[in-house]
N, CA, C and O atoms as a GROMACS GRO file, in nm:
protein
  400
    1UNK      N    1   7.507  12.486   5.970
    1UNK     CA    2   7.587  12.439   5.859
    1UNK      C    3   7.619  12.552   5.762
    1UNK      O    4   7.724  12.575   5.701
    2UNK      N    5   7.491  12.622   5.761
    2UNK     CA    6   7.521  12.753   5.667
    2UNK      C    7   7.654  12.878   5.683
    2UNK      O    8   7.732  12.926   5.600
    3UNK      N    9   7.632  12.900   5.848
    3UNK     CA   10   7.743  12.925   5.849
    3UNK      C   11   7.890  12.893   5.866
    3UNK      O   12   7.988  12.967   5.865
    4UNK      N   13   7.881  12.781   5.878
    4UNK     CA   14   8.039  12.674   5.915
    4UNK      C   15   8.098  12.716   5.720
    4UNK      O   16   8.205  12.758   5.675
    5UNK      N   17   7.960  12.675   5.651
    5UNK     CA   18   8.033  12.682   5.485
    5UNK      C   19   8.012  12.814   5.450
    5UNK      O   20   8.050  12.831   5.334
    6UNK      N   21   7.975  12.898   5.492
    6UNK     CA   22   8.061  13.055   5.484
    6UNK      C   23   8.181  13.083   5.534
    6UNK      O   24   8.268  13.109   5.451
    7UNK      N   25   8.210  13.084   5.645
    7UNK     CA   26   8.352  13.052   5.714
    7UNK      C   27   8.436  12.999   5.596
    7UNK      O   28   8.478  13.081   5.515
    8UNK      N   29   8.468  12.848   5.576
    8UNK     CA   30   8.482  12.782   5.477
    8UNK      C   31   8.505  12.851   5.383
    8UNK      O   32   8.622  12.882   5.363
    9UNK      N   33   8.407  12.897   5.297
    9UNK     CA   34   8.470  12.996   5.221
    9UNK      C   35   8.526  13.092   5.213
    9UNK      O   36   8.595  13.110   5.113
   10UNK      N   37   8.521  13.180   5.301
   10UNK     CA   38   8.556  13.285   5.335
   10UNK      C   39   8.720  13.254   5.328
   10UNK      O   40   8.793  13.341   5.280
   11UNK      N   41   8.768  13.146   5.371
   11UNK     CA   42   8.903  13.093   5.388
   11UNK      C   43   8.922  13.061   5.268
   11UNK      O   44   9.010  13.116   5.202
   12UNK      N   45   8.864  12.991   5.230
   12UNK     CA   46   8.918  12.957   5.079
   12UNK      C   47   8.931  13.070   4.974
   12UNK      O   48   9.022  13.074   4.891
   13UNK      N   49   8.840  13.157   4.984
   13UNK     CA   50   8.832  13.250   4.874
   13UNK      C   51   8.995  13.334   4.930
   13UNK      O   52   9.096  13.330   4.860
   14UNK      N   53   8.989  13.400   5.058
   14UNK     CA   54   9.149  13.388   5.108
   14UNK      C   55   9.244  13.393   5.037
   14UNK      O   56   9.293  13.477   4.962
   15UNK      N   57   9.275  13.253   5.078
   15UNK     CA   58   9.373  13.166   5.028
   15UNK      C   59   9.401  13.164   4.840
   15UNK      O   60   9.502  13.167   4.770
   16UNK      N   61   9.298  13.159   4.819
   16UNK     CA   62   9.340  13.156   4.657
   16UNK      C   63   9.393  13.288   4.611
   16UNK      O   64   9.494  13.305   4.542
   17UNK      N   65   9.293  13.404   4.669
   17UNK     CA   66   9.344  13.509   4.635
   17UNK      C   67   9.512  13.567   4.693
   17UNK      O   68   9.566  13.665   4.641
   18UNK      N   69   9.570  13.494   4.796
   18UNK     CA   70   9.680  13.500   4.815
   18UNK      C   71   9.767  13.456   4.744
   18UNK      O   72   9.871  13.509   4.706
   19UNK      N   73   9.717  13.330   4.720
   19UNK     CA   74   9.819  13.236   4.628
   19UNK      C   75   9.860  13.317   4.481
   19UNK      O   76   9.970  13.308   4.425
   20UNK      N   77   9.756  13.389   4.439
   20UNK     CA   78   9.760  13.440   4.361
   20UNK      C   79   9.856  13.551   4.326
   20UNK      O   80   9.917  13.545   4.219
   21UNK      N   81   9.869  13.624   4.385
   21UNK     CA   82   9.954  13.770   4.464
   21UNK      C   83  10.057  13.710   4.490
   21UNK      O   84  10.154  13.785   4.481
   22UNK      N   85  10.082  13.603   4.520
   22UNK     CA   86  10.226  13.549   4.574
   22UNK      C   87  10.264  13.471   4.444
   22UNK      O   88  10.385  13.457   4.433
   23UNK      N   89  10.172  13.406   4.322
   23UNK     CA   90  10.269  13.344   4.221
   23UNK      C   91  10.254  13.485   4.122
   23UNK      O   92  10.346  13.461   4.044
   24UNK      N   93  10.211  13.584   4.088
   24UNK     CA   94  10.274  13.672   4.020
   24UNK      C   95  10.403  13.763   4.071
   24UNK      O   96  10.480  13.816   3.991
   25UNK      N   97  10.415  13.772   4.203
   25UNK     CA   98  10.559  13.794   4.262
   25UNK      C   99  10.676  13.682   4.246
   25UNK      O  100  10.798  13.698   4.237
   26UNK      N  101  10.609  13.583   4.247
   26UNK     CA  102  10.689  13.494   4.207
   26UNK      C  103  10.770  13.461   4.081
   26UNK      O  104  10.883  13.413   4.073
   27UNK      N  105  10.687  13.499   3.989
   27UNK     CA  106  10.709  13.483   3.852
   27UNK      C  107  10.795  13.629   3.843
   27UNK      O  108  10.904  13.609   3.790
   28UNK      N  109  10.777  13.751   3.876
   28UNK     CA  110  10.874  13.854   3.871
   28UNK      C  111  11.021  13.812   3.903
   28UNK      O  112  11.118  13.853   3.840
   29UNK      N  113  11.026  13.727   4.009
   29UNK     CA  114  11.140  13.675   4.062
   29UNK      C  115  11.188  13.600   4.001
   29UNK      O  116  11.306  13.579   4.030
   30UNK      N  117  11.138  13.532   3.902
   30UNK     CA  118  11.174  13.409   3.829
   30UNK      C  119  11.265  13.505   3.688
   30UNK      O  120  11.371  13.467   3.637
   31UNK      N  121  11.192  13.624   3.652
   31UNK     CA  122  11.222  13.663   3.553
   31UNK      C  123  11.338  13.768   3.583
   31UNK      O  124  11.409  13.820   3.497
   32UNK      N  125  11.343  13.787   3.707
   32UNK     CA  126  11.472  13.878   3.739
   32UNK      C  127  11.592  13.790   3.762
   32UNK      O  128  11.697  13.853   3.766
   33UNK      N  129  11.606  13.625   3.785
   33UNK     CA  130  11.701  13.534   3.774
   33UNK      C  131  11.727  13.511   3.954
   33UNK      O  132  11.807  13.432   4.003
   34UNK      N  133  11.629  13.610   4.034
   34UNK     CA  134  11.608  13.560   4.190
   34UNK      C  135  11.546  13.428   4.208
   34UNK      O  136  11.558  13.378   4.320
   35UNK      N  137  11.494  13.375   4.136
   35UNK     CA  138  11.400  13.255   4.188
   35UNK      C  139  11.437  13.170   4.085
   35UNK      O  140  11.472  13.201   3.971
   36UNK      N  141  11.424  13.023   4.151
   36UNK     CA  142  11.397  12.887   4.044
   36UNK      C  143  11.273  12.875   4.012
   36UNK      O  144  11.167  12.920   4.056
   37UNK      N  145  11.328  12.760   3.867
   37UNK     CA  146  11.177  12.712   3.802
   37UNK      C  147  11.131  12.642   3.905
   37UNK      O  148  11.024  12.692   3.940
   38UNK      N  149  11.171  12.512   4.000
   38UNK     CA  150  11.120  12.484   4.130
   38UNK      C  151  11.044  12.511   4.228
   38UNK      O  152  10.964  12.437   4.285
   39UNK      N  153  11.089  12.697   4.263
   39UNK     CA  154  11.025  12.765   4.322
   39UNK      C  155  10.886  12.787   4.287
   39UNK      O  156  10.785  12.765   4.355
   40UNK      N  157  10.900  12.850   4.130
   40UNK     CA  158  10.767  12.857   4.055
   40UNK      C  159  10.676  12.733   4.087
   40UNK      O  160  10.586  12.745   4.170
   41UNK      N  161  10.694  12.630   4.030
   41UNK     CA  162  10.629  12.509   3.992
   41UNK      C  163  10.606  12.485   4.154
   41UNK      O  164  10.500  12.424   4.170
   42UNK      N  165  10.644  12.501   4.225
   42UNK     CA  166  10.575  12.512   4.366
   42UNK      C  167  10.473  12.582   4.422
   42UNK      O  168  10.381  12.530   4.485
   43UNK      N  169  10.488  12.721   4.398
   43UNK     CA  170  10.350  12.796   4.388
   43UNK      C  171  10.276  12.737   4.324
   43UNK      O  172  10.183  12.694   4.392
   44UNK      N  173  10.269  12.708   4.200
   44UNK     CA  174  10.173  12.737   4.147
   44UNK      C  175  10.086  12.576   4.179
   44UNK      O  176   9.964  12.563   4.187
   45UNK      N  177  10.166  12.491   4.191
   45UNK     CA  178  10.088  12.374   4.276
   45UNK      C  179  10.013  12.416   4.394
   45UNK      O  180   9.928  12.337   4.435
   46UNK      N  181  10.027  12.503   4.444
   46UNK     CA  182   9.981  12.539   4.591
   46UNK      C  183   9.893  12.628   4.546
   46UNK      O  184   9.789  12.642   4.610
   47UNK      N  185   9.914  12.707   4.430
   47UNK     CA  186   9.760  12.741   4.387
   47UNK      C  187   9.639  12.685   4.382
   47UNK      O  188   9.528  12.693   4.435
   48UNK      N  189   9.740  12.584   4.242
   48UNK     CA  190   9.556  12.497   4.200
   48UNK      C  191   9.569  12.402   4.329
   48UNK      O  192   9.543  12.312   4.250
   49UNK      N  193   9.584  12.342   4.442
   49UNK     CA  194   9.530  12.328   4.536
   49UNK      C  195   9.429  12.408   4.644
   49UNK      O  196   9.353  12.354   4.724
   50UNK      N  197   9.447  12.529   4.627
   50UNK     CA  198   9.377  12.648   4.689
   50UNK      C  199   9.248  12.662   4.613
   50UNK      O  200   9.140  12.693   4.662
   51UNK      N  201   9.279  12.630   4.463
   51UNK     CA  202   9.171  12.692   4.378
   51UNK      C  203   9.065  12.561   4.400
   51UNK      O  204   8.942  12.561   4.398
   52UNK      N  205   9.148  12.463   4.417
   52UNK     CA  206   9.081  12.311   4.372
   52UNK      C  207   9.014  12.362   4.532
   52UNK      O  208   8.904  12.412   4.513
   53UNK      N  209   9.042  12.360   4.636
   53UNK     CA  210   8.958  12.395   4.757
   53UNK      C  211   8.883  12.517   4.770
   53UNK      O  212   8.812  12.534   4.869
   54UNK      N  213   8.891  12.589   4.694
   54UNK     CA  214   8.794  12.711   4.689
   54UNK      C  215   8.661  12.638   4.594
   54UNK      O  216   8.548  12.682   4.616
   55UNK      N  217   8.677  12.548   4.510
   55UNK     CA  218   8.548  12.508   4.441
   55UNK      C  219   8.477  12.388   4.537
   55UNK      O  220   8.364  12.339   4.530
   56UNK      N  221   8.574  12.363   4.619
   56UNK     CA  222   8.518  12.221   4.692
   56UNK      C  223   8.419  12.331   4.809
   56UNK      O  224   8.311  12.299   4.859
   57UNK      N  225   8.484  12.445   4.826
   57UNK     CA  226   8.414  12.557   4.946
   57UNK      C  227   8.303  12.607   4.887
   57UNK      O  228   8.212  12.633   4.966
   58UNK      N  229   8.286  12.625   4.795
   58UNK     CA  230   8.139  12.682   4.660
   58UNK      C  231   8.054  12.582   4.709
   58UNK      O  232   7.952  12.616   4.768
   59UNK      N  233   8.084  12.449   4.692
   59UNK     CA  234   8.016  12.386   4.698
   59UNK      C  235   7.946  12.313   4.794
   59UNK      O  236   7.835  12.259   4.783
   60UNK      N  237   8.038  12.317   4.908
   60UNK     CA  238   7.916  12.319   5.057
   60UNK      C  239   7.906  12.393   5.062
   60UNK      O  240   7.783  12.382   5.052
   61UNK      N  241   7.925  12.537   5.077
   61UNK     CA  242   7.796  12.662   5.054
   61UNK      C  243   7.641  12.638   4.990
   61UNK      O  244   7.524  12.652   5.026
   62UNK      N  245   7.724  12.588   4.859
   62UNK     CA  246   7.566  12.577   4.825
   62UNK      C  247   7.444  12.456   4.800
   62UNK      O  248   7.333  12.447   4.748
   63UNK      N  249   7.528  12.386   4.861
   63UNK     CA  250   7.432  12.254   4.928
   63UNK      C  251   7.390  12.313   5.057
   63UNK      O  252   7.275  12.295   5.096
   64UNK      N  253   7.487  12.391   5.136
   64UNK     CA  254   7.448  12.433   5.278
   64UNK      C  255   7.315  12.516   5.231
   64UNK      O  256   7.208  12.466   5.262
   65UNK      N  257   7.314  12.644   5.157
   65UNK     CA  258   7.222  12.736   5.150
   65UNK      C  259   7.096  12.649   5.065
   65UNK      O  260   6.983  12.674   5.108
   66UNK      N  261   7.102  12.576   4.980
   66UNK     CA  262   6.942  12.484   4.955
   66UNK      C  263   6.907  12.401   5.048
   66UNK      O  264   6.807  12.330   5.048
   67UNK      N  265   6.994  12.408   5.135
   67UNK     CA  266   6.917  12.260   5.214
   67UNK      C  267   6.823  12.352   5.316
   67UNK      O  268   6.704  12.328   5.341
   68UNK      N  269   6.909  12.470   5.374
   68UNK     CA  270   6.834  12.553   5.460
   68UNK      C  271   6.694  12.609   5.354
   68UNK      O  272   6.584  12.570   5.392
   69UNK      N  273   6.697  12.677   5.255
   69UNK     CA  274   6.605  12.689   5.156
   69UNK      C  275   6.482  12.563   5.164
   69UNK      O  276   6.369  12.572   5.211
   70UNK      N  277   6.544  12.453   5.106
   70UNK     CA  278   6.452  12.400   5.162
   70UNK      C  279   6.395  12.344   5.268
   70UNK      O  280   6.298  12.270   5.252
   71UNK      N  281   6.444  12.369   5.386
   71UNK     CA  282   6.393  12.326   5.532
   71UNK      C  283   6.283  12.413   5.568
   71UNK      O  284   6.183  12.382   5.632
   72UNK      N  285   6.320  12.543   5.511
   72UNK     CA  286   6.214  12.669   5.582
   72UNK      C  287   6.166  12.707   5.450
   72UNK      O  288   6.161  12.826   5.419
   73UNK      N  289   6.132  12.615   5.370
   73UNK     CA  290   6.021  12.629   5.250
   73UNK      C  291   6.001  12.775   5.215
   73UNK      O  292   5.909  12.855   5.230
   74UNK      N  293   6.170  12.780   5.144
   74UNK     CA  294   6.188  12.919   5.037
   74UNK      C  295   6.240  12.922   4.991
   74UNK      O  296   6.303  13.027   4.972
   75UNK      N  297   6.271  12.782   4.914
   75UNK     CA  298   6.330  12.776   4.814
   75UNK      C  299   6.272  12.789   4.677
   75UNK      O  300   6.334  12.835   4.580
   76UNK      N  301   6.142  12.744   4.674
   76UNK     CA  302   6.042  12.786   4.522
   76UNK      C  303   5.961  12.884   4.569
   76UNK      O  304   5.910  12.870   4.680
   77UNK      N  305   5.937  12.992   4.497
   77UNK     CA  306   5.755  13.049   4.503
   77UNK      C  307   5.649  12.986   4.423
   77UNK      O  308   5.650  12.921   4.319
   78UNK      N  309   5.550  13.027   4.509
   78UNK     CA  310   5.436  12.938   4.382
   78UNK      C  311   5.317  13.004   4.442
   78UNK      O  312   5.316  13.057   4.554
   79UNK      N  313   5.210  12.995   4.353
   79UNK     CA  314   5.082  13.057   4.372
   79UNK      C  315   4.995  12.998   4.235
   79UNK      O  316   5.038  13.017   4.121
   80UNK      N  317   4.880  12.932   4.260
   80UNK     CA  318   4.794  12.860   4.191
   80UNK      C  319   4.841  12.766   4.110
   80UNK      O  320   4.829  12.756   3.988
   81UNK      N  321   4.917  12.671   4.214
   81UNK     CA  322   5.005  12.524   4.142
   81UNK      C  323   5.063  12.579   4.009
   81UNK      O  324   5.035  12.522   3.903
   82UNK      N  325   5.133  12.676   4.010
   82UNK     CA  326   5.258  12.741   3.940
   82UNK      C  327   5.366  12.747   3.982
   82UNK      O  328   5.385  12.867   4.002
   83UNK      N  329   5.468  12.683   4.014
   83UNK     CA  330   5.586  12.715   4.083
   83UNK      C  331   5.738  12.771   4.007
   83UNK      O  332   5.788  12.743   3.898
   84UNK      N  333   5.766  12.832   4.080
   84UNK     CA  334   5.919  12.930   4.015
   84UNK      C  335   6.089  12.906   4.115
   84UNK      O  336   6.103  12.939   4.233
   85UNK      N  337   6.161  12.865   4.056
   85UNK     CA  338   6.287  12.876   4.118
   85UNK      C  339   6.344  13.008   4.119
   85UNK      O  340   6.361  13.006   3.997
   86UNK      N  341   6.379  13.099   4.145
   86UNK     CA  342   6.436  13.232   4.112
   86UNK      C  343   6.582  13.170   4.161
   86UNK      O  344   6.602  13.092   4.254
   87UNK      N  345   6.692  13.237   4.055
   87UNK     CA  346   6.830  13.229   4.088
   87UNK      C  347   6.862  13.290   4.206
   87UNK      O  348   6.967  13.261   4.265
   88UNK      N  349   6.766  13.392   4.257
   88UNK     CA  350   6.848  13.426   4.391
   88UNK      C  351   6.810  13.392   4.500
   88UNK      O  352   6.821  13.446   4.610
   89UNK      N  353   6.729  13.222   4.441
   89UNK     CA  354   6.745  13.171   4.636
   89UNK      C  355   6.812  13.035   4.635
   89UNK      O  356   6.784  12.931   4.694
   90UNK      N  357   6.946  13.077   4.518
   90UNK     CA  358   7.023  12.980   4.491
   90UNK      C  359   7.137  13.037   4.546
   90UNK      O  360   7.209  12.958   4.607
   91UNK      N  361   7.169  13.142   4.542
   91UNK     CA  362   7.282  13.201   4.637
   91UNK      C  363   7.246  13.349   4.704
   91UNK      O  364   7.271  13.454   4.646
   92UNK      N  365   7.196  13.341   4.812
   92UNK     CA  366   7.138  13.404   4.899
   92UNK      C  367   7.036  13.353   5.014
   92UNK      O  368   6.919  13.321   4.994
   93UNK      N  369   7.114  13.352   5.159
   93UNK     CA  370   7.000  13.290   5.216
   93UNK      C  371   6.865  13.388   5.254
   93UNK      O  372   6.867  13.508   5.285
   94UNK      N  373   6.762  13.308   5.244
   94UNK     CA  374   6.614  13.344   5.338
   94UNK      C  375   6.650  13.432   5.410
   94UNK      O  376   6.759  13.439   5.468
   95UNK      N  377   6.503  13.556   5.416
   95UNK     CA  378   6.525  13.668   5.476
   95UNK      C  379   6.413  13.634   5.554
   95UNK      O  380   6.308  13.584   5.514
   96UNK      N  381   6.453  13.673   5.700
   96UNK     CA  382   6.384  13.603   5.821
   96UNK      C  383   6.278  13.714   5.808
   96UNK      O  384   6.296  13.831   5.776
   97UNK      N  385   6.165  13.650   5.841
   97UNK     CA  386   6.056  13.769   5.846
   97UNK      C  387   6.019  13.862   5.943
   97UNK      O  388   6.070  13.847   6.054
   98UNK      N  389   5.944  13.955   5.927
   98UNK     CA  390   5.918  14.091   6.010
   98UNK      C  391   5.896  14.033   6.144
   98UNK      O  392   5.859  13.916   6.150
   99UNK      N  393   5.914  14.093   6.241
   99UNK     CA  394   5.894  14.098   6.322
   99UNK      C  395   5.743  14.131   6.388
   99UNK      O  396   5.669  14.183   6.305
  100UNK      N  397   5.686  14.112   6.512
  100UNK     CA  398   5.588  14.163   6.565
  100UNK      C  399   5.571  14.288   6.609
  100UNK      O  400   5.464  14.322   6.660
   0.00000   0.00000   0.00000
């Protein structure tokens, strides 16, 4: 799952960043009298759809990466019924251990 919602993002992050690059060309065009307001208001819908799916992609990522966290019990540290969340096993998966 972890990696299906990397993929996932990987596309989404993409995509927005295209959309992006393509409505400031757009808007050049708009202001040189090449393009309609239509045109515009079209991008930029197809942005915040990109953007609106780049946060929906954040977010099975990171249900994907706690759930694995917690399957292979590393998601808290703890030592003498003290336990700690550290932010970076909130986005970063588990580092498989040494080898033999």
């Amino acid at each position: 799952q972890l990696r299906t919602a990397w993929s996932v993002l990987q596309s989404a992050q993409d995509a927005d960043r295209l959309y992006r690059g393509s409505l400031g060309s757009e808007r050049q065009k708009f202001q040189l009298g090449e393009s309609t307001v239509i045109d515009l208001l079209t991008l930029e819908d197809r942005l915040d759809n990109a953007s609106t799916s780049l946060v929906a992609a954040q977010q099975l990522y990171a249900n994907a990466l706690v759930a694995l966290r917690f399957e292979t019990g590393t998601l808290v540290e703890g030592t003498s019924g003290n336990f700690d969340l550290p932010a970076s096993h909130l986005n970063s998966p588990p580092v498989p251990p040494a080898g033999p």
